[in-house]
PDB file of C-alpha atoms in Angstrom:
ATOM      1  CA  UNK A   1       0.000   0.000   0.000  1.00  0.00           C
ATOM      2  CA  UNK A   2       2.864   2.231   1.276  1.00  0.00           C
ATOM      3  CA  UNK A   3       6.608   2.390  -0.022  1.00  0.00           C
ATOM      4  CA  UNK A   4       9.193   4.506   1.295  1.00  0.00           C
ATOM      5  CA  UNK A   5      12.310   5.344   0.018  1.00  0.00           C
ATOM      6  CA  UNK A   6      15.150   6.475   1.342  1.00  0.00           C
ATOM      7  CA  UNK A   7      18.305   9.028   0.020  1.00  0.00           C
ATOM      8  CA  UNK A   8      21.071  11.019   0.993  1.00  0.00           C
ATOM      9  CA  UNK A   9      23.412   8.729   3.395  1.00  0.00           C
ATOM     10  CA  UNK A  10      26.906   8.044   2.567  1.00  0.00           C
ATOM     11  CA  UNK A  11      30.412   8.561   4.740  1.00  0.00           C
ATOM     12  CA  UNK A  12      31.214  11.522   6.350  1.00  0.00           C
ATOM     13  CA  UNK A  13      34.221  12.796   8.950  1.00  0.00           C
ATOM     14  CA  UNK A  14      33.373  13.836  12.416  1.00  0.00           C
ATOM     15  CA  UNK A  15      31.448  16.950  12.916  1.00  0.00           C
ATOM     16  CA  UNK A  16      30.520  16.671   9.100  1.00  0.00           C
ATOM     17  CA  UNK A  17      26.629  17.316   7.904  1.00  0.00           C
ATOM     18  CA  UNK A  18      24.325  14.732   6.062  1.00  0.00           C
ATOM     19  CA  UNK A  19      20.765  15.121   4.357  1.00  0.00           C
ATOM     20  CA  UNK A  20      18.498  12.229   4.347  1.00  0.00           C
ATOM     21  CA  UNK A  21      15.260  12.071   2.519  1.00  0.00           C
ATOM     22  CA  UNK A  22      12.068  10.278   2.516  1.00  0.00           C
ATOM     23  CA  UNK A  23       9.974  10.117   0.010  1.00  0.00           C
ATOM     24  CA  UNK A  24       6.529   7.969   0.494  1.00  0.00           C
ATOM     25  CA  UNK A  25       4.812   6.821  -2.554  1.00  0.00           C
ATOM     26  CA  UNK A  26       2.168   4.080  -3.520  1.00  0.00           C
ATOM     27  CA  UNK A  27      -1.579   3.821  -3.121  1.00  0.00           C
ATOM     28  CA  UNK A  28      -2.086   4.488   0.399  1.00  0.00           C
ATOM     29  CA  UNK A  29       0.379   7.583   0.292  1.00  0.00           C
ATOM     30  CA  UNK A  30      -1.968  10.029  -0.785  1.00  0.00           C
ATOM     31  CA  UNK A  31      -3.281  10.069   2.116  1.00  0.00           C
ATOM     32  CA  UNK A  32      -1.499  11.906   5.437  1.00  0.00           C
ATOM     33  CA  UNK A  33       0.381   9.842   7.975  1.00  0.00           C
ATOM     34  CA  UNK A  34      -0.593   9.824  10.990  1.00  0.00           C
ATOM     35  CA  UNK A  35       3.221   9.814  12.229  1.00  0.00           C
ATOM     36  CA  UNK A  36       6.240   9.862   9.527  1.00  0.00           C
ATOM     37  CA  UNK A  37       9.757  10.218  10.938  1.00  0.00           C
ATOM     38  CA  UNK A  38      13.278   8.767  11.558  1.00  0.00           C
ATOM     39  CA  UNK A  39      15.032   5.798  13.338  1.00  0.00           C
ATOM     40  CA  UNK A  40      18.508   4.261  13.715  1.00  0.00           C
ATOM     41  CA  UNK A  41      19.625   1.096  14.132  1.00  0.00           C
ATOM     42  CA  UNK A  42      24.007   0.342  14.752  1.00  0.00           C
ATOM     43  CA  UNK A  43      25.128  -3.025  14.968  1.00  0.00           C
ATOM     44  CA  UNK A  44      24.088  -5.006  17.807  1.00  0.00           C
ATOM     45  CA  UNK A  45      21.594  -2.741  18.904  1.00  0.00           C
ATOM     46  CA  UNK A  46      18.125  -2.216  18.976  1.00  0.00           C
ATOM     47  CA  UNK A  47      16.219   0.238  16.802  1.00  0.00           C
ATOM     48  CA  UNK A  48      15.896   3.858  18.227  1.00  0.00           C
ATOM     49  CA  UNK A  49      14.084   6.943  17.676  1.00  0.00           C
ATOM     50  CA  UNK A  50      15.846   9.844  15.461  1.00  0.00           C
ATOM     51  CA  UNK A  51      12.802  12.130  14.883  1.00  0.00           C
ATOM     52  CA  UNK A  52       9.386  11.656  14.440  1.00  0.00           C
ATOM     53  CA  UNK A  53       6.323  13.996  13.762  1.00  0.00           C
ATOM     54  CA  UNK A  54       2.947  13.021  15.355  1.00  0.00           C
ATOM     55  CA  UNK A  55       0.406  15.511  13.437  1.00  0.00           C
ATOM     56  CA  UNK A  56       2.688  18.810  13.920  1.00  0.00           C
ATOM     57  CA  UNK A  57       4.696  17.950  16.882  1.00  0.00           C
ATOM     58  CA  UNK A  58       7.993  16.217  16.812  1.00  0.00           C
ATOM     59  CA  UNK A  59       9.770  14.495  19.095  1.00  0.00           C
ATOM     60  CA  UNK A  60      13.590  13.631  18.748  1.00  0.00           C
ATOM     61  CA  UNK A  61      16.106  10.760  20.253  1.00  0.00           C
ATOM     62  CA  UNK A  62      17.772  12.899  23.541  1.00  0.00           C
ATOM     63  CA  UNK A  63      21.123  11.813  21.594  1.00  0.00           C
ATOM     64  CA  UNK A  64      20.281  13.881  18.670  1.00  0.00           C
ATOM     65  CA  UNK A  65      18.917  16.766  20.199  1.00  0.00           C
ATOM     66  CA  UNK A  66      20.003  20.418  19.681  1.00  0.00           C
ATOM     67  CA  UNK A  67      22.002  18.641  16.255  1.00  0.00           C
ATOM     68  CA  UNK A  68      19.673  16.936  13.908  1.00  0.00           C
ATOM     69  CA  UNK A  69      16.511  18.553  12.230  1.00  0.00           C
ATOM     70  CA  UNK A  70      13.783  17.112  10.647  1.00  0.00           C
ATOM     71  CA  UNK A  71      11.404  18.770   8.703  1.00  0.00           C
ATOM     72  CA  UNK A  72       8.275  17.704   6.424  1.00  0.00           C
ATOM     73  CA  UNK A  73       6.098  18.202   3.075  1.00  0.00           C
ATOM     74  CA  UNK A  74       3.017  15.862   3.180  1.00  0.00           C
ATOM     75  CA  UNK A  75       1.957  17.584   0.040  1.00  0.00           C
ATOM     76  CA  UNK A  76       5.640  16.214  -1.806  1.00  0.00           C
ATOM     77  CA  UNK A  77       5.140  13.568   0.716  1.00  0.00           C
ATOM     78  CA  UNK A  78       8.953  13.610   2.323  1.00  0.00           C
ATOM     79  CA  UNK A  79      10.162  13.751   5.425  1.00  0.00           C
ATOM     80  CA  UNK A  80      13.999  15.097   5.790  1.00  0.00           C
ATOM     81  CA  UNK A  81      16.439  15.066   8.126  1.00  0.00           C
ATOM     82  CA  UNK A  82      19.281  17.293   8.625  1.00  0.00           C
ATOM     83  CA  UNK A  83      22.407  15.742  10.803  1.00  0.00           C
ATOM     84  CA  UNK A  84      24.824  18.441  12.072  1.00  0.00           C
ATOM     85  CA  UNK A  85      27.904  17.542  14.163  1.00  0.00           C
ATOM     86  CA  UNK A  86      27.883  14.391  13.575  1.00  0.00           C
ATOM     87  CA  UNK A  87      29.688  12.024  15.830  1.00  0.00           C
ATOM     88  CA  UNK A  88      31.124   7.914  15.276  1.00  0.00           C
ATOM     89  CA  UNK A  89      28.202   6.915  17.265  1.00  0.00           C
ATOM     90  CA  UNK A  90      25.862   8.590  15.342  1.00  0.00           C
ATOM     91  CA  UNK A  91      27.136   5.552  12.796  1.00  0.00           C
ATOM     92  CA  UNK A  92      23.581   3.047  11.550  1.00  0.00           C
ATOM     93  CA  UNK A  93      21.394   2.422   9.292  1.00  0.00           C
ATOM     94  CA  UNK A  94      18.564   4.900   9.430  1.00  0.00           C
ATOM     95  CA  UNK A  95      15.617   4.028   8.501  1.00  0.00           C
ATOM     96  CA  UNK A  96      12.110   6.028   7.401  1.00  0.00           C
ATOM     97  CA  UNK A  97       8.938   5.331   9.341  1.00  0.00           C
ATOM     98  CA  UNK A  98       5.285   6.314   8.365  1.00  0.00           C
ATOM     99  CA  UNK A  99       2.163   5.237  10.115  1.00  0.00           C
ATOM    100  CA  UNK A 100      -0.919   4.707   7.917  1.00  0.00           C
ATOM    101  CA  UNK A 101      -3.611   4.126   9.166  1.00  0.00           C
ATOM    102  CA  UNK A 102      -3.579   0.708  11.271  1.00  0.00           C
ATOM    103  CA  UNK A 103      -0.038   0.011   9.444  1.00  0.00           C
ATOM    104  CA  UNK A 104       3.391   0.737  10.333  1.00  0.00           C
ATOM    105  CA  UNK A 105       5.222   1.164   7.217  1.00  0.00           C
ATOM    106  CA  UNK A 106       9.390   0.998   7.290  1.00  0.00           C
ATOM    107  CA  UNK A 107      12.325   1.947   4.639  1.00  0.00           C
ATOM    108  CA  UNK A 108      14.364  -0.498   3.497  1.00  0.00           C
ATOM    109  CA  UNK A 109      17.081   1.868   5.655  1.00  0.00           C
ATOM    110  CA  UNK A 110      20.426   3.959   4.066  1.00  0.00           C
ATOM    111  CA  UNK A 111      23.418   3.735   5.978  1.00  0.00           C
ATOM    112  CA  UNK A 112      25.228   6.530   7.352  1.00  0.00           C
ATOM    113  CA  UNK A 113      28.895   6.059   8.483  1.00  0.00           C
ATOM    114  CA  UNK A 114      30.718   8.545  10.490  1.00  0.00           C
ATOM    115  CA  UNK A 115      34.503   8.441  10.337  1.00  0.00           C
ATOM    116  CA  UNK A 116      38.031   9.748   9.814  1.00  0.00           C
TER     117      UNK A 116
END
């Protein structure tokens, strides 16, 4: 019903900047989320919350806060997020999350890699 896609992640050096995009498409897209945000997932741990919007109010990860920046366009149907500072641990896969609906819908995830 529901396909998101993912874009912008890639390798960057400490205190560095990365874009990601989401970008919801199929069916069930035209209509508006109920929630649409961000999560992380590094090796060995669980899945944990980046960003997420819940109508018009966000909440982010206490790790990310006062660094990252997510913003949205249900009419283009993205969600961004804009990573500032970023740190080794900040290293995952992150993954795009919309709820639908009764269905949470998840990215296939783009992996972000923070190094020197």
């Amino acid at each position: 019903q529901v396909q998101l896609v993912e874009s912008g992640g890639g390798l960057v050096q400490p205190g560095g900047s990365l874009r990601l995009s989401c970008e919801a498409s199929g069916p069930g897209s035209s209509f508006t989320p109920a929630a649409m945000g961000w999560y992380r997932q590094a090796p060995g741990k669980e899945r944990e919350l980046v960003a997420r919007y819940t109508g018009a109010i966000i909440m982010y990860g206490d790790s990310v806060k006062g660094r990252f920046t997510a913003s949205r366009d249900y009419v283009k149907k993205t969600v961004d997020l804009q990573m500032n500072d970023l740190k080794p641990e900040d290293t995952a896969v992150y993954y795009c999350n919309a709820l639908y609906g009764p269905t949470n819908y998840w990215g296939e995830g783009t992996q972000v890699t923070v190094s020197s």
